[in-house]
Amino acid sequence: MKIAIVPGDGIGKEVIPAALSVLDAFGLDIEKIPLEIGYGKWKRTGSALTDDDINLIKDCDCVLFGAITTPPDPNYRSVLVRLRKELDLYANIRPFSPLKTVKLPCAKKFDFVIVRENTEGMYSGVEELHEDAAYTTRVLTRKGCERIAERACALAKPRKKNITVVHKANVLKSDSFFRDVCTGVAKRNGISYNEMLVDAMAYDLILRPEKYDVIVTTNLFGDILSDEAAAIAGGLGLCPSANVGDRYALFEPIHGSAPDIAGKGIANPIAAILSVRMMLEWMGEMESAKSISRAVDNVLQQGIVTPDMGGSYSTVDVSDAIAKMVNR
Ligand code: ATP
């Protein structure tokens, strides 16, 4: 297995080495290819991501990604959006369930996954900027909607065999198309479904998160709902994600580069460590993946946590404690 390692900027440079120390504890046969991508590279070379970087990444099986600070360049094209398109990582999978001992803003148990379409919708890249108007074309194709719905149904099968299709079909024609394709795919797969308008969903997710299991939605709605979900799950520092296609995959914490705390050694590494867990699951290393979950729970129970969780431990303290506990 060959993994491209992209720490990126800000706390990406701290949480990715921390997560790698946990991965290394398993002694798996993995070749790591370190790559510099992001704002730091843009400042040094004028380019945040080059064609050579893309080719090197395409030569790997998957990517472990930290976070990237957006360069102050009006012509800058998002590195992540480009990577998702180039590697055809069409499914963004974000699981949310509260970790042990984590204080939650709403005292509820829940366990749901947001499956966000990752290559189309409002992030189509079809845009026009004029003097007095600006246009972004929201593109939804049958192929794009079918494959994200198939992913959601595949995830739903071993769970509750139900998906919630989130849209704004009462206003947007593109969303009635999305809804119709998704519900068709669900019927074909023998998966039950319900629908929610995205505004009602934003409200209900806070009040009744326990109602949901697999949520499938379009790119921008998924982006927004998953940050909201991170808030009810205890914070951005805890939530991992996988960007998956048919050939490649990219694993990253949901959080960004957090310039406000970068360089202080206090970033919570758990989101990045749980992203490694998702990567191990994708590789089929199920026992190692489970052992990360157990180790994270143990470390939380021992109160070895960073300041965002009310503790006074450093990024490295937390990752060292988890690395020592895996495989036990
Ligand atoms: P970017 O521009 O890269 O998206 P941002 O600061 O706008 O950065 P996030 O990086 O997602 O967005 O951070 C939002 C807030 O959450 C910040 O106050 C940050 O310090 C905090 N935060 C994010 N990730 C972590 C983490 N791993 N540990 C502790 N705090 C975090």
Short mmCIF file of C-alpha atoms and ligand atoms in Angstrom, two decimals:
data_model
loop_
_atom_site.label_atom_id
_atom_site.label_comp_id
_atom_site.label_asym_id
_atom_site.label_seq_id
_atom_site.Cartn_x
_atom_site.Cartn_y
_atom_site.Cartn_z
CA MET A 1 0.00 0.00 0.00
CA LYS A 2 1.34 3.41 -1.01
CA ILE A 3 0.02 6.50 0.78
CA ALA A 4 0.59 10.13 -0.19
CA ILE A 5 1.08 12.15 3.00
CA VAL A 6 -0.07 15.77 2.68
CA PRO A 7 0.09 17.63 6.03
CA GLY A 8 -0.70 20.97 4.27
CA ASP A 9 -0.72 24.12 6.39
CA GLY A 10 -1.40 25.30 9.96
CA ILE A 11 -2.36 22.53 12.36
CA GLY A 12 -2.26 20.03 9.46
CA LYS A 13 1.50 20.04 10.06
CA GLU A 14 0.88 19.00 13.68
CA VAL A 15 -2.05 16.58 13.51
CA ILE A 16 -0.81 14.55 10.54
CA PRO A 17 2.56 13.59 12.12
CA ALA A 18 0.60 12.79 15.30
CA ALA A 19 -1.78 10.54 13.35
CA LEU A 20 1.15 8.89 11.56
CA SER A 21 2.71 7.98 14.91
CA VAL A 22 -0.46 5.98 15.61
CA LEU A 23 -0.41 4.36 12.15
CA ASP A 24 3.27 3.45 12.61
CA ALA A 25 2.45 1.60 15.85
CA PHE A 26 0.82 -1.16 13.75
CA GLY A 27 4.00 -1.89 11.76
CA LEU A 28 2.01 -2.41 8.55
CA ASP A 29 3.70 -2.70 5.16
CA ILE A 30 3.01 0.86 4.01
CA GLU A 31 5.09 3.12 1.79
CA LYS A 32 4.64 6.80 2.66
CA ILE A 33 5.19 9.49 0.02
CA PRO A 34 5.45 12.95 1.67
CA LEU A 35 4.17 15.84 -0.47
CA GLU A 36 4.20 19.58 0.08
CA ILE A 37 0.91 21.10 -1.09
CA GLY A 38 -0.89 24.25 0.03
CA TYR A 39 -0.38 27.85 1.09
CA GLY A 40 3.22 27.32 2.21
CA LYS A 41 4.09 25.95 -1.23
CA TRP A 42 2.12 28.74 -2.94
CA LYS A 43 4.17 31.36 -1.03
CA ARG A 44 7.40 29.62 -2.00
CA THR A 45 6.63 28.75 -5.63
CA GLY A 46 3.44 30.58 -6.68
CA SER A 47 1.55 27.31 -7.02
CA ALA A 48 -0.34 25.45 -4.27
CA LEU A 49 -0.71 22.19 -6.25
CA THR A 50 1.12 21.24 -9.44
CA ASP A 51 0.42 18.67 -12.16
CA ASP A 52 3.48 16.77 -10.87
CA ASP A 53 1.86 16.57 -7.42
CA ILE A 54 -1.31 15.18 -9.00
CA ASN A 55 0.71 12.58 -10.92
CA LEU A 56 2.60 11.53 -7.77
CA ILE A 57 -0.71 11.20 -5.91
CA LYS A 58 -2.23 9.16 -8.74
CA ASP A 59 0.68 6.77 -8.36
CA CYS A 60 -0.39 6.13 -4.73
CA ASP A 61 -3.40 4.16 -3.48
CA CYS A 62 -4.73 6.85 -1.18
CA VAL A 63 -3.96 10.17 0.49
CA LEU A 64 -3.77 11.20 4.16
CA PHE A 65 -4.51 14.92 4.12
CA GLY A 66 -4.23 17.56 6.85
CA ALA A 67 -5.65 20.98 5.99
CA ILE A 68 -4.88 23.84 3.66
CA THR A 69 -5.00 27.59 4.27
CA THR A 70 -6.54 29.45 1.32
CA PRO A 71 -3.91 31.68 -0.32
CA PRO A 72 -4.94 35.37 -0.74
CA ASP A 73 -5.15 35.05 -4.54
CA PRO A 74 -8.38 35.89 -6.41
CA ASN A 75 -7.48 33.33 -9.09
CA TYR A 76 -6.78 30.55 -6.55
CA ARG A 77 -8.61 27.30 -7.25
CA SER A 78 -9.28 25.17 -4.19
CA VAL A 79 -6.70 22.39 -3.87
CA LEU A 80 -9.21 20.04 -2.28
CA VAL A 81 -11.89 20.69 -4.89
CA ARG A 82 -9.31 19.99 -7.61
CA LEU A 83 -8.05 16.82 -5.91
CA ARG A 84 -11.60 15.54 -5.44
CA LYS A 85 -12.25 16.09 -9.15
CA GLU A 86 -8.91 14.79 -10.49
CA LEU A 87 -9.12 11.61 -8.38
CA ASP A 88 -12.90 11.37 -8.92
CA LEU A 89 -13.50 11.15 -5.16
CA TYR A 90 -17.23 11.49 -5.56
CA ALA A 91 -18.37 10.41 -2.08
CA ASN A 92 -17.54 12.40 1.03
CA ILE A 93 -18.36 10.18 3.99
CA ARG A 94 -18.56 11.72 7.44
CA PRO A 95 -19.61 9.57 10.40
CA PHE A 96 -20.91 11.24 13.55
CA SER A 97 -21.43 9.57 16.91
CA PRO A 98 -20.40 11.01 20.27
CA LEU A 99 -17.14 9.67 21.69
CA LYS A 100 -17.06 8.52 25.31
CA THR A 101 -16.87 11.24 27.97
CA VAL A 102 -17.22 14.04 25.40
CA LYS A 103 -19.49 16.83 26.65
CA LEU A 104 -22.25 17.39 24.10
CA PRO A 105 -24.26 20.55 23.57
CA CYS A 106 -27.41 18.40 23.31
CA ALA A 107 -27.49 15.44 25.68
CA LYS A 108 -28.53 12.86 23.09
CA LYS A 109 -27.08 9.64 21.78
CA PHE A 110 -26.85 9.44 18.01
CA ASP A 111 -25.01 7.61 15.27
CA PHE A 112 -25.41 8.87 11.72
CA VAL A 113 -23.34 9.26 8.56
CA ILE A 114 -23.50 12.17 6.13
CA VAL A 115 -22.83 11.07 2.55
CA ARG A 116 -22.11 14.22 0.59
CA GLU A 117 -21.75 14.35 -3.20
CA ASN A 118 -18.27 15.69 -3.70
CA THR A 119 -17.68 16.57 -7.35
CA GLU A 120 -20.77 18.43 -8.65
CA GLY A 121 -23.49 20.75 -7.33
CA MET A 122 -22.44 24.26 -6.37
CA TYR A 123 -18.78 23.24 -6.58
CA SER A 124 -19.07 22.42 -10.29
CA GLY A 125 -16.48 25.09 -11.11
CA VAL A 126 -18.81 26.45 -13.81
CA GLU A 127 -18.69 30.11 -12.86
CA GLU A 128 -18.72 33.57 -14.39
CA LEU A 129 -17.65 36.76 -12.68
CA HIS A 130 -18.77 40.00 -14.38
CA GLU A 131 -18.74 43.64 -13.35
CA ASP A 132 -22.36 43.68 -12.14
CA ALA A 133 -23.23 40.04 -11.67
CA ALA A 134 -21.70 36.70 -10.83
CA TYR A 135 -22.97 33.23 -11.72
CA THR A 136 -22.26 29.75 -10.38
CA THR A 137 -23.96 26.88 -12.21
CA ARG A 138 -25.21 24.11 -9.96
CA VAL A 139 -24.58 20.99 -12.00
CA LEU A 140 -26.19 17.66 -11.06
CA THR A 141 -25.86 14.76 -13.50
CA ARG A 142 -27.72 11.46 -13.49
CA LYS A 143 -24.39 9.61 -13.19
CA GLY A 144 -23.31 11.80 -10.25
CA CYS A 145 -26.61 11.41 -8.40
CA GLU A 146 -26.84 7.66 -9.06
CA ARG A 147 -23.39 6.85 -7.79
CA ILE A 148 -23.73 8.90 -4.59
CA ALA A 149 -27.12 7.31 -3.94
CA GLU A 150 -25.59 3.86 -4.55
CA ARG A 151 -22.86 4.66 -1.99
CA ALA A 152 -25.47 5.77 0.55
CA CYS A 153 -27.50 2.59 -0.02
CA ALA A 154 -24.38 0.41 0.34
CA LEU A 155 -23.65 2.11 3.68
CA ALA A 156 -27.28 1.73 4.76
CA LYS A 157 -27.41 -2.04 4.06
CA PRO A 158 -25.49 -3.23 7.14
CA ARG A 159 -27.08 -0.43 9.22
CA LYS A 160 -30.80 0.41 9.39
CA LYS A 161 -31.50 -0.02 5.66
CA ASN A 162 -32.82 3.51 5.44
CA ILE A 163 -31.55 6.71 3.85
CA THR A 164 -32.67 10.30 4.34
CA VAL A 165 -32.47 12.30 1.11
CA VAL A 166 -31.82 15.98 1.90
CA HIS A 167 -32.70 18.55 -0.78
CA LYS A 168 -34.51 21.78 -1.55
CA ALA A 169 -36.76 20.33 -4.24
CA ASN A 170 -39.60 22.74 -3.44
CA VAL A 171 -37.48 25.54 -4.95
CA LEU A 172 -34.67 24.04 -7.04
CA LYS A 173 -35.29 21.95 -10.16
CA SER A 174 -31.81 20.45 -9.83
CA ASP A 175 -32.84 19.17 -6.41
CA SER A 176 -36.08 17.56 -7.57
CA PHE A 177 -33.84 15.74 -10.06
CA PHE A 178 -31.47 14.73 -7.22
CA ARG A 179 -34.38 13.55 -5.05
CA ASP A 180 -35.97 11.51 -7.85
CA VAL A 181 -32.71 9.78 -8.79
CA CYS A 182 -31.86 9.02 -5.13
CA THR A 183 -35.28 7.63 -4.28
CA GLY A 184 -35.19 5.52 -7.48
CA VAL A 185 -31.82 4.06 -6.49
CA ALA A 186 -33.11 3.36 -2.97
CA LYS A 187 -36.15 1.48 -4.33
CA ARG A 188 -33.93 -0.53 -6.68
CA ASN A 189 -31.71 -1.52 -3.70
CA GLY A 190 -34.59 -2.41 -1.38
CA ILE A 191 -33.64 0.47 0.96
CA SER A 192 -36.39 2.55 2.57
CA TYR A 193 -36.08 6.33 2.37
CA ASN A 194 -37.43 9.53 3.76
CA GLU A 195 -36.92 13.09 2.57
CA MET A 196 -36.05 16.32 4.33
CA LEU A 197 -35.80 19.88 3.06
CA VAL A 198 -32.34 21.12 3.90
CA ASP A 199 -33.54 24.00 6.09
CA ALA A 200 -35.77 21.69 8.13
CA MET A 201 -32.86 19.24 8.33
CA ALA A 202 -30.51 21.90 9.74
CA TYR A 203 -33.06 22.49 12.51
CA ASP A 204 -33.96 18.86 13.19
CA LEU A 205 -30.35 17.64 13.30
CA ILE A 206 -29.83 19.71 16.43
CA LEU A 207 -33.12 18.76 18.09
CA ARG A 208 -33.41 15.09 17.08
CA PRO A 209 -30.06 13.76 15.82
CA GLU A 210 -30.96 10.26 17.06
CA LYS A 211 -33.63 10.01 14.30
CA TYR A 212 -31.06 9.81 11.49
CA ASP A 213 -28.87 7.04 10.14
CA VAL A 214 -27.56 7.56 6.58
CA ILE A 215 -28.09 11.08 5.20
CA VAL A 216 -27.39 11.68 1.50
CA THR A 217 -27.19 15.16 0.04
CA THR A 218 -25.57 17.46 -2.50
CA ASN A 219 -22.17 19.12 -2.22
CA LEU A 220 -22.82 22.49 -0.56
CA PHE A 221 -25.66 21.26 1.68
CA GLY A 222 -23.44 18.39 2.85
CA ASP A 223 -20.59 20.79 3.53
CA ILE A 224 -22.76 22.95 5.78
CA LEU A 225 -24.66 20.15 7.53
CA SER A 226 -21.47 18.30 8.38
CA ASP A 227 -19.97 21.30 10.21
CA GLU A 228 -23.25 21.57 12.12
CA ALA A 229 -23.05 17.85 12.88
CA ALA A 230 -19.46 18.30 14.13
CA ALA A 231 -20.72 20.89 16.61
CA ILE A 232 -23.30 18.50 18.09
CA ALA A 233 -20.72 15.67 18.15
CA GLY A 234 -18.38 17.62 20.42
CA GLY A 235 -16.26 19.75 18.09
CA LEU A 236 -14.26 19.91 14.88
CA GLY A 237 -11.21 18.40 16.57
CA LEU A 238 -12.97 15.04 16.86
CA CYS A 239 -14.52 14.42 13.45
CA PRO A 240 -12.89 12.45 10.61
CA SER A 241 -13.88 12.06 6.98
CA ALA A 242 -13.21 9.93 3.91
CA ASN A 243 -13.38 11.10 0.31
CA VAL A 244 -13.87 7.98 -1.73
CA GLY A 245 -14.06 7.11 -5.42
CA ASP A 246 -13.91 3.83 -7.29
CA ARG A 247 -10.10 3.88 -7.58
CA TYR A 248 -8.66 6.33 -5.02
CA ALA A 249 -9.50 7.62 -1.55
CA LEU A 250 -8.43 10.61 0.54
CA PHE A 251 -8.79 10.76 4.32
CA GLU A 252 -8.84 14.04 6.24
CA PRO A 253 -10.07 15.57 9.47
CA ILE A 254 -13.13 17.76 8.91
CA HIS A 255 -11.44 20.78 10.45
CA GLY A 256 -9.38 23.32 8.58
CA SER A 257 -5.87 24.65 9.20
CA ALA A 258 -6.95 26.61 12.34
CA PRO A 259 -4.40 29.45 12.02
CA ASP A 260 -5.50 30.77 15.44
CA ILE A 261 -3.90 27.81 17.25
CA ALA A 262 -1.29 26.66 14.69
CA GLY A 263 2.27 26.23 15.97
CA LYS A 264 1.22 26.03 19.63
CA GLY A 265 1.21 22.22 19.84
CA ILE A 266 -2.33 22.17 21.25
CA ALA A 267 -4.41 21.04 18.24
CA ASN A 268 -6.60 18.06 18.96
CA PRO A 269 -5.20 15.16 16.89
CA ILE A 270 -8.23 12.87 17.36
CA ALA A 271 -10.00 13.88 14.10
CA ALA A 272 -6.81 13.07 12.16
CA ILE A 273 -6.28 9.82 14.10
CA LEU A 274 -9.87 8.74 13.41
CA SER A 275 -9.25 9.60 9.74
CA VAL A 276 -6.43 7.04 9.88
CA ARG A 277 -8.97 4.62 11.34
CA MET A 278 -11.22 5.22 8.31
CA MET A 279 -8.21 4.69 6.04
CA LEU A 280 -7.43 1.36 7.73
CA GLU A 281 -11.07 0.28 7.25
CA TRP A 282 -10.81 1.20 3.56
CA MET A 283 -7.63 -0.92 3.34
CA GLY A 284 -9.45 -3.86 4.95
CA GLU A 285 -7.35 -3.66 8.16
CA MET A 286 -10.46 -3.99 10.34
CA GLU A 287 -8.77 -5.17 13.56
CA SER A 288 -6.30 -2.28 13.52
CA ALA A 289 -9.15 0.15 12.83
CA LYS A 290 -11.14 -1.16 15.80
CA SER A 291 -8.09 -0.97 18.01
CA ILE A 292 -7.80 2.78 17.24
CA SER A 293 -11.41 3.31 18.35
CA ARG A 294 -10.75 1.45 21.61
CA ALA A 295 -7.52 3.38 22.26
CA VAL A 296 -9.22 6.75 21.62
CA ASP A 297 -12.03 5.84 24.04
CA ASN A 298 -9.48 4.82 26.69
CA VAL A 299 -7.43 7.96 26.34
CA LEU A 300 -10.57 10.12 26.58
CA GLN A 301 -11.66 8.23 29.68
CA GLN A 302 -8.26 8.90 31.25
CA GLY A 303 -8.77 12.61 30.59
CA ILE A 304 -5.73 12.93 28.32
CA VAL A 305 -7.22 15.70 26.19
CA THR A 306 -6.22 18.95 24.51
CA PRO A 307 -7.49 22.43 25.58
CA ASP A 308 -10.45 22.43 23.13
CA MET A 309 -11.84 19.59 25.30
CA GLY A 310 -10.99 21.28 28.56
CA GLY A 311 -7.65 19.53 29.07
CA SER A 312 -4.08 20.76 29.26
CA TYR A 313 -2.33 18.03 27.24
CA SER A 314 -0.51 18.69 23.99
CA THR A 315 -1.15 17.22 20.53
CA VAL A 316 1.81 14.88 20.99
CA ASP A 317 0.77 13.82 24.52
CA VAL A 318 -2.58 12.67 23.13
CA SER A 319 -1.19 10.89 20.06
CA ASP A 320 1.58 9.23 22.13
CA ALA A 321 -1.00 7.93 24.61
CA ILE A 322 -3.15 6.54 21.76
CA ALA A 323 -0.14 5.04 19.94
CA LYS A 324 0.94 3.24 23.14
CA MET A 325 -2.55 1.81 23.59
CA VAL A 326 -3.30 0.49 20.10
CA ASN A 327 -2.71 -3.20 19.41
CA ARG A 328 -3.51 -4.07 23.03
P1 ATP B 1 -9.43 27.33 7.53
O1 ATP B 1 -9.38 28.71 6.95
O2 ATP B 1 -8.23 26.51 7.19
O3 ATP B 1 -10.74 26.62 7.26
P2 ATP B 1 -10.51 28.09 10.10
O4 ATP B 1 -9.86 28.52 11.38
O5 ATP B 1 -11.40 29.05 9.40
O6 ATP B 1 -9.36 27.54 9.13
P3 ATP B 1 -11.05 25.57 11.22
O7 ATP B 1 -9.64 25.22 11.06
O8 ATP B 1 -12.01 24.52 10.86
O9 ATP B 1 -11.41 26.80 10.36
O10 ATP B 1 -11.26 26.05 12.73
C1 ATP B 1 -12.45 26.59 13.26
C2 ATP B 1 -12.25 26.75 14.78
O11 ATP B 1 -12.14 25.44 15.38
C3 ATP B 1 -10.96 27.49 15.14
O12 ATP B 1 -11.19 28.30 16.27
C4 ATP B 1 -9.99 26.39 15.49
O13 ATP B 1 -9.01 26.77 16.42
C5 ATP B 1 -10.89 25.28 16.04
N1 ATP B 1 -10.32 23.99 15.69
C6 ATP B 1 -10.35 23.39 14.46
N2 ATP B 1 -9.71 22.23 14.48
C7 ATP B 1 -9.25 22.06 15.73
C8 ATP B 1 -8.48 21.03 16.37
N3 ATP B 1 -8.05 19.94 15.70
N4 ATP B 1 -8.16 21.19 17.67
C9 ATP B 1 -8.58 22.27 18.36
N5 ATP B 1 -9.31 23.27 17.82
C10 ATP B 1 -9.64 23.16 16.52
#
